[in-house]
mmCIF file of C-alpha atoms and ligand atoms in Angstrom:
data_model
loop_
_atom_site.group_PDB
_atom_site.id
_atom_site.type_symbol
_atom_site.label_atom_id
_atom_site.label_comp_id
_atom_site.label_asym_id
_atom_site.label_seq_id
_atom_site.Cartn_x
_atom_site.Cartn_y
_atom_site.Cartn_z
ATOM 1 C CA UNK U 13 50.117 -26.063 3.337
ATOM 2 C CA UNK U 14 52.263 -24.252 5.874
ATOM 3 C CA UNK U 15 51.234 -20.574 6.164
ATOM 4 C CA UNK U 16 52.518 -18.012 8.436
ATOM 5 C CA UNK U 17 50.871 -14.943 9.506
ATOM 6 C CA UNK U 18 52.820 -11.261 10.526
ATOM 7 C CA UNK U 19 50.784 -8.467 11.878
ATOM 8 C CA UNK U 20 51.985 -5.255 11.167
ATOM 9 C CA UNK U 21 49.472 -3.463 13.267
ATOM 10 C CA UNK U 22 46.021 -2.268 12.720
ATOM 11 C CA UNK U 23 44.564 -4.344 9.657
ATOM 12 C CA UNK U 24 47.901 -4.573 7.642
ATOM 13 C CA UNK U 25 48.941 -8.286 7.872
ATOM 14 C CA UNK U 26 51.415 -10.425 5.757
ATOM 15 C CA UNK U 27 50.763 -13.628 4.514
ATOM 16 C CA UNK U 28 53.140 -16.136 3.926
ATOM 17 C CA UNK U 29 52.053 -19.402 1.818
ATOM 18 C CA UNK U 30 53.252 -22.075 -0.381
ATOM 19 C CA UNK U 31 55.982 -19.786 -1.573
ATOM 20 C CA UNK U 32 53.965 -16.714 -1.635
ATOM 21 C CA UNK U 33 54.265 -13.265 0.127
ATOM 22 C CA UNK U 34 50.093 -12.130 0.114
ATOM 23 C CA UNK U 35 50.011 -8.630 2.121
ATOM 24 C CA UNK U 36 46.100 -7.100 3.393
ATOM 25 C CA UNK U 37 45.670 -3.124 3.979
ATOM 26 C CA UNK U 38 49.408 -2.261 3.632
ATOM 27 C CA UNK U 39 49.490 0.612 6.016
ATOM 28 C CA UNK U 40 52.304 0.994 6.992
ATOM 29 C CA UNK U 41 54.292 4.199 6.518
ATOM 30 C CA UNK U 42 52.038 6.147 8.073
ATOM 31 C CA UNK U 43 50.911 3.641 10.920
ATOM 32 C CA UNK U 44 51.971 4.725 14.411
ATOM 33 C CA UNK U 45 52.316 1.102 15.266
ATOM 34 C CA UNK U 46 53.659 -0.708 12.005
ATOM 35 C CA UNK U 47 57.083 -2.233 12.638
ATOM 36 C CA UNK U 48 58.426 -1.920 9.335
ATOM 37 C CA UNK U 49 58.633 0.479 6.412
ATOM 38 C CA UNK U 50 56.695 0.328 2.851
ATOM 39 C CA UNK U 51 60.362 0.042 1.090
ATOM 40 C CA UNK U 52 61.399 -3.195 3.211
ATOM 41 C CA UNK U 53 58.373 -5.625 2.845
ATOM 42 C CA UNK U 54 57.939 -8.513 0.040
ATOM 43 C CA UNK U 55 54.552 -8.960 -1.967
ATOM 44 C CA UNK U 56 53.643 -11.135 -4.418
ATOM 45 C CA UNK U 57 49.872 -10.227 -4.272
ATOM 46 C CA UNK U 58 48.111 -7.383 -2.131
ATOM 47 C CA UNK U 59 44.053 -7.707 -0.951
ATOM 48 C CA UNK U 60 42.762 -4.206 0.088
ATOM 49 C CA UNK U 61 39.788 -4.508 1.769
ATOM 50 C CA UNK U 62 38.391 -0.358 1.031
ATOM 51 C CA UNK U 63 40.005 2.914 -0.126
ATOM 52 C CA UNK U 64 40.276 4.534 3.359
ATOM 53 C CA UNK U 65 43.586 5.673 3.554
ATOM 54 C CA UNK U 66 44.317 3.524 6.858
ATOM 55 C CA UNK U 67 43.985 0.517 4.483
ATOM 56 C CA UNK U 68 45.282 2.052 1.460
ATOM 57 C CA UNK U 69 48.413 2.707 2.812
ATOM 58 C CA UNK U 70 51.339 2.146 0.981
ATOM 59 C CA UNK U 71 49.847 -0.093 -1.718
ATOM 60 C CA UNK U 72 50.692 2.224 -4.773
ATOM 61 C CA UNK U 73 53.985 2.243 -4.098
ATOM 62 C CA UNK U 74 54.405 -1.338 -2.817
ATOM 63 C CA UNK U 75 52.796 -2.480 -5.815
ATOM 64 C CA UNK U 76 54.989 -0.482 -7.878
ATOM 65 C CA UNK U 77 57.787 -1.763 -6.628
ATOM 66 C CA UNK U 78 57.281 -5.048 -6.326
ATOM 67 C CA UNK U 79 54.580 -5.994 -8.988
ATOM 68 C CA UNK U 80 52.360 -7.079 -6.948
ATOM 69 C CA UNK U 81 48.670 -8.146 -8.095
ATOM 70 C CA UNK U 82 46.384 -6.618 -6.322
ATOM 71 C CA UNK U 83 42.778 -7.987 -5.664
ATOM 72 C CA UNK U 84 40.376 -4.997 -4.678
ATOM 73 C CA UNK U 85 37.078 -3.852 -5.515
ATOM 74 C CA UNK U 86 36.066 -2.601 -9.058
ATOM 75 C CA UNK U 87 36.437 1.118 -8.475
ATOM 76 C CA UNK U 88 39.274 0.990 -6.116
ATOM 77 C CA UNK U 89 40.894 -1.290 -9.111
ATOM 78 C CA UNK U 90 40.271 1.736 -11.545
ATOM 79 C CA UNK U 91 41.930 4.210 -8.830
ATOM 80 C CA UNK U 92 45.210 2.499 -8.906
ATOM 81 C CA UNK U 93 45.257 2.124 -12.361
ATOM 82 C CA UNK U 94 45.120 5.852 -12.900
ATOM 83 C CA UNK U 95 47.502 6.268 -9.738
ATOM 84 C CA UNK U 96 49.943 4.194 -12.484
ATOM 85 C CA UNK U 97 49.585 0.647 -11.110
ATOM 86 C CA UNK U 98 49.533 -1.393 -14.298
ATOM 87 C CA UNK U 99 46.007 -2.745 -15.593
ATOM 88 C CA UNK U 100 47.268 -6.021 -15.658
ATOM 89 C CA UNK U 101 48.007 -6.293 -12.456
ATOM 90 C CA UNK U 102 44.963 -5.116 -10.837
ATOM 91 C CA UNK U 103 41.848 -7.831 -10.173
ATOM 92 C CA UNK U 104 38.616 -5.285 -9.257
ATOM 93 C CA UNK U 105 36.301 -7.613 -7.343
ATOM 94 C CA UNK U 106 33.139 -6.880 -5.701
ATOM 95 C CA UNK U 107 31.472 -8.571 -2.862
ATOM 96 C CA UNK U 108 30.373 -12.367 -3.351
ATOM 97 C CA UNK U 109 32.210 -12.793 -5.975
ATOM 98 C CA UNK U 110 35.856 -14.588 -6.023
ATOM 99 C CA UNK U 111 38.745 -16.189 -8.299
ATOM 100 C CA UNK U 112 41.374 -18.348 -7.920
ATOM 101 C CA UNK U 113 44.894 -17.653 -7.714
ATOM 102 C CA UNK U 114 48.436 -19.369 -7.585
ATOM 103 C CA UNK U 115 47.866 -19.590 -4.059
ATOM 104 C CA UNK U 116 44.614 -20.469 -3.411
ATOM 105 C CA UNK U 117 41.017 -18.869 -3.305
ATOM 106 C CA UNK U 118 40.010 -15.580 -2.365
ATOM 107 C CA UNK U 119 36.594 -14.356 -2.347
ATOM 108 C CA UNK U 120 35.650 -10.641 -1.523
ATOM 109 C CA UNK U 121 32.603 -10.697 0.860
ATOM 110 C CA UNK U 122 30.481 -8.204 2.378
ATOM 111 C CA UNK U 123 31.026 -5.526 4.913
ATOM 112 C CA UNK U 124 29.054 -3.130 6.461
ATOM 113 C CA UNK U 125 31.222 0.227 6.388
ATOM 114 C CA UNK U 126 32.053 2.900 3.370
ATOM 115 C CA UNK U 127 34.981 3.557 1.653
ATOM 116 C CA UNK U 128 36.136 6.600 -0.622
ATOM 117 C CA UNK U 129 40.014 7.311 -1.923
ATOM 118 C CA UNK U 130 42.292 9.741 -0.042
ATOM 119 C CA UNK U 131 41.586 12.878 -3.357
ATOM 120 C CA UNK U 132 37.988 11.826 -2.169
ATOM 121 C CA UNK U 133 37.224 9.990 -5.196
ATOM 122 C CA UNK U 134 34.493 7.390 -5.162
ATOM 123 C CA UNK U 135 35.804 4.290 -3.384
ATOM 124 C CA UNK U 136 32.889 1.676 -4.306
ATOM 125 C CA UNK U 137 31.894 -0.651 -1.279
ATOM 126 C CA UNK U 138 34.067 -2.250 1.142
ATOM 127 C CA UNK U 139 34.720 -5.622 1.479
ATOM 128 C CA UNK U 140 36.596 -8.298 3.609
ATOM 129 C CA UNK U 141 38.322 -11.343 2.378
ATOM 130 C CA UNK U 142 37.638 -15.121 2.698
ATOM 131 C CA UNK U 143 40.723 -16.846 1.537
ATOM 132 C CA UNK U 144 41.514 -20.496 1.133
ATOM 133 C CA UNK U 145 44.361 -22.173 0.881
ATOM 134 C CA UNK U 146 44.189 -26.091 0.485
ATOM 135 C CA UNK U 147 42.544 -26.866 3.178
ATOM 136 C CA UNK U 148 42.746 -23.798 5.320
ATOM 137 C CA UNK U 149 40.396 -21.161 5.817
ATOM 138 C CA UNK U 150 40.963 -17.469 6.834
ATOM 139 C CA UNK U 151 38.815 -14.984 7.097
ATOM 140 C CA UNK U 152 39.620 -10.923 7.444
ATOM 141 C CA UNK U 153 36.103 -9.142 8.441
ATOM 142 C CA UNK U 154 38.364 -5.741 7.387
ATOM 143 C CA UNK U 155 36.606 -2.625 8.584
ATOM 144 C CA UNK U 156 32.592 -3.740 8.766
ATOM 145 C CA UNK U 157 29.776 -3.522 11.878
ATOM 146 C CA UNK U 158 28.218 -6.591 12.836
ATOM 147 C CA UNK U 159 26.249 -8.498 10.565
ATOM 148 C CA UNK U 160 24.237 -11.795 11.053
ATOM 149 C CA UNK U 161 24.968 -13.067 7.474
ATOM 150 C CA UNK U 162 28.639 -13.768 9.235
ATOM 151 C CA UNK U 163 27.213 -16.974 9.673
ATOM 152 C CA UNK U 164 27.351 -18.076 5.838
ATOM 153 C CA UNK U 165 30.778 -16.913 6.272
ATOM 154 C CA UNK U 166 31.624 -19.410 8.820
ATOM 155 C CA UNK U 167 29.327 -22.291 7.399
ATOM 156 C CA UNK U 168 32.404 -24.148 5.271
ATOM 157 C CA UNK U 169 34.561 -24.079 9.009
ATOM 158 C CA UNK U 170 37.378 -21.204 9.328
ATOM 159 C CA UNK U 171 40.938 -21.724 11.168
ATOM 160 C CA UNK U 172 41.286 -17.929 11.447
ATOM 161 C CA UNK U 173 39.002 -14.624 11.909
ATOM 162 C CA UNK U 174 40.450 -11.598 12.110
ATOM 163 C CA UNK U 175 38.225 -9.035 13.314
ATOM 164 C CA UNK U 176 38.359 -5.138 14.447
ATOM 165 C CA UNK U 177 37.708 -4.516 17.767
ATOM 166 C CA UNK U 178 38.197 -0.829 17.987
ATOM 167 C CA UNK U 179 34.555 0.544 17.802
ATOM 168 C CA UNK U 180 33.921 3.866 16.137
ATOM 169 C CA UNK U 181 35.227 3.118 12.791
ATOM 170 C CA UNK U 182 34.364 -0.316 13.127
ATOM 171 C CA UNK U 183 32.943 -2.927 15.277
ATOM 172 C CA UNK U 184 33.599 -3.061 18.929
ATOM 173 C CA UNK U 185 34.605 -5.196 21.587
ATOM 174 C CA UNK U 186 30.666 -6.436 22.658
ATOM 175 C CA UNK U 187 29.790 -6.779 18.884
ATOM 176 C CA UNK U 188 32.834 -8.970 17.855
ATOM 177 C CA UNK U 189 31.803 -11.401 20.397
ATOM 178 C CA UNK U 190 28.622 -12.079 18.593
ATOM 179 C CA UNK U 191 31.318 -11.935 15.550
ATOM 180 C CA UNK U 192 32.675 -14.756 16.707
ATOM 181 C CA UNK U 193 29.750 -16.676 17.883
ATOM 182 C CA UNK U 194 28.383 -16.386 14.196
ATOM 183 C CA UNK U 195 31.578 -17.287 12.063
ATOM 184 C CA UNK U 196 32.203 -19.877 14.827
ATOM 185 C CA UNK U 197 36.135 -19.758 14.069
ATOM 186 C CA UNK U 198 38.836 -22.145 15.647
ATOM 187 C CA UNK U 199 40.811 -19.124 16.605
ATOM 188 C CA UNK U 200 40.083 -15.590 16.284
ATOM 189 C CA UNK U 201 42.797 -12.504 16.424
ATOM 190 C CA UNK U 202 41.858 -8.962 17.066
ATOM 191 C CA UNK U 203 42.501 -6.276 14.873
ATOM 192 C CA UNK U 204 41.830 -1.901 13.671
ATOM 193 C CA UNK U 205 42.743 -1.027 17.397
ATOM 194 C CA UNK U 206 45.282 0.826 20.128
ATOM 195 C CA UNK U 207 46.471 2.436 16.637
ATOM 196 C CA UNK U 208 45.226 5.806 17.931
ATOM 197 C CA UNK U 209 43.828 6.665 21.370
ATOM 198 C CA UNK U 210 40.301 6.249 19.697
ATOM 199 C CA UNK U 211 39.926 2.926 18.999
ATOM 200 C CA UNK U 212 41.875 2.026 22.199
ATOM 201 C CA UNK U 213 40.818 -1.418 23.165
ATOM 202 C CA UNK U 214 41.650 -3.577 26.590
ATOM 203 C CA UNK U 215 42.604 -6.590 24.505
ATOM 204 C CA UNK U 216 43.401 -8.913 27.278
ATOM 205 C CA UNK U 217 39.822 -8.320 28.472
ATOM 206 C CA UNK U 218 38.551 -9.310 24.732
ATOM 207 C CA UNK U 219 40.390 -12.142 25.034
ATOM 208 C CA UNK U 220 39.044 -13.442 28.286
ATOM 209 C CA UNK U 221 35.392 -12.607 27.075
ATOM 210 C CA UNK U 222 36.020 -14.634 23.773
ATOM 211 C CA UNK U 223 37.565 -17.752 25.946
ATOM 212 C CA UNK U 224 34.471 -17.698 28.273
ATOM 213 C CA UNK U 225 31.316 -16.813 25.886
ATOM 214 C CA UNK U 226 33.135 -18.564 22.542
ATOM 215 C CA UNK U 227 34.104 -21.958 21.908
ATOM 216 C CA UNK U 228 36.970 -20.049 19.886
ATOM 217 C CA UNK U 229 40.565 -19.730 21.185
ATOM 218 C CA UNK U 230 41.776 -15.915 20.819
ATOM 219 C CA UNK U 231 45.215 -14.920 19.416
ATOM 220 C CA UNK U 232 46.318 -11.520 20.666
ATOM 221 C CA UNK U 233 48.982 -10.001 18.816
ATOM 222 C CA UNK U 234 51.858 -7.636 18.993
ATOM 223 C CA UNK U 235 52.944 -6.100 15.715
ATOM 224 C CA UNK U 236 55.559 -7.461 14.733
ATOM 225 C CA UNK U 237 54.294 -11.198 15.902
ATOM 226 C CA UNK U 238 53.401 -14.002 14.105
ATOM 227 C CA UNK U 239 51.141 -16.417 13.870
ATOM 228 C CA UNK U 240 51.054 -20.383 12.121
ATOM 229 C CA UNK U 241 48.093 -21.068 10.700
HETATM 230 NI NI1 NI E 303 37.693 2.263 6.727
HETATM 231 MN MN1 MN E 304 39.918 1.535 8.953
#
């Protein structure tokens, strides 16, 4: 199945698959680095990874607009529902578990971080995403720290990790190596930094670390590029 990927910066990515427009962590608005705008962007389903606003984005109004299902965890589900995103429409998930869709497979697996809603309402736990999509495997680590069970998440193969390299919020740039030595990914594109001076990363110098201590081949990104997966 032919699937295209678009970064829109920091974890916000669109998916394009077997007819479908999937978007992750719509933030976009409010992203110094997005290229495009909320209004302008097609969804037929939206995964969000945590409630953290940098990941919540725009996915109230997105999913508004659009009528978008969107796959989240439980208590991040209920959240949107009372923000006026309709029941029906909303999957709440929570880690190990997963469910099929139109387009494939996605499963919402562990990650290491916390999460809590923008009014500062409970959040529930974060997650990351393990889609599949016939016979193509992507994983999105979201915002998580290392962790050695990464290696379950690579056990079935992956084509694609995407993984945060920022540190502070997140993983950094020594601890995604091990990342990738775990999931043991055919390719593997950086993501959750240079969105704010913070998580500034050298991501040329990531790259050359995974091409010389990984069997991996990394995929750095400009938002706004794509990548064929
Ligand atoms: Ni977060
Ligand atoms: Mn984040």
């Amino acid at each position: 199945m032919a699937t295209q990927l678009t970064w829109f910066g920091h974890n916000a990515w669109s998916i394009e698959t077997g007819g479908a427009t999937i978007l992750v962590d719509p933030f976009l608005d409010d992203s110094p680095t997005s290229p495009v705008k909320a209004a302008n962007v097609k969804a037929d389903f939206i995964l969000l990874s945590h409630g953290h606003g940098d990941h919540l984005g725009d996915t109230v109004a997105i999913a508004k607009r659009t009528g978008a299902t969107v796959l989240t965890n439980f208590e991040v589900g209920q959240w949107l529902g009372k923000k006026g995103v309709s029941g029906g429409k909303i999957i709440g998930m929570n880690p190990g578990g997963g469910i099929d869709q139109p387009f494939g497979r996605v499963k919402f697996t562990v990650a290491h971080h916390s999460s809590s809603m923008p009014d500062g309402s409970y959040g529930g736990v974060p997650g990351g995403f393990l889609i599949t999509l016939g016979d193509t495997r992507i994983y999105f680590a979201c915002d998580t720290a290392l962790f050695l069970d990464m290696k379950l998440i690579g056990a079935g193969g992956l084509d694609l990790a995407v993984l945060p390299i920022g540190d502070l919020y997140t993983m950094g740039p020594d601890d995604s190596i091990d990342a990738v030595k775990l999931l043991n990914p055919k390719r593997v594109a950086p993501c959750h930094y240079n969105t704010w001076p913070l998580i500034a990363q050298d991501a040329a110098a990531w790259a050359e670390r995974v091409r010389s201590h990984t069997a991996a081949e990394p995929v750095v990104l400009q938002p706004g590029d794509k990548i064929n997966v």
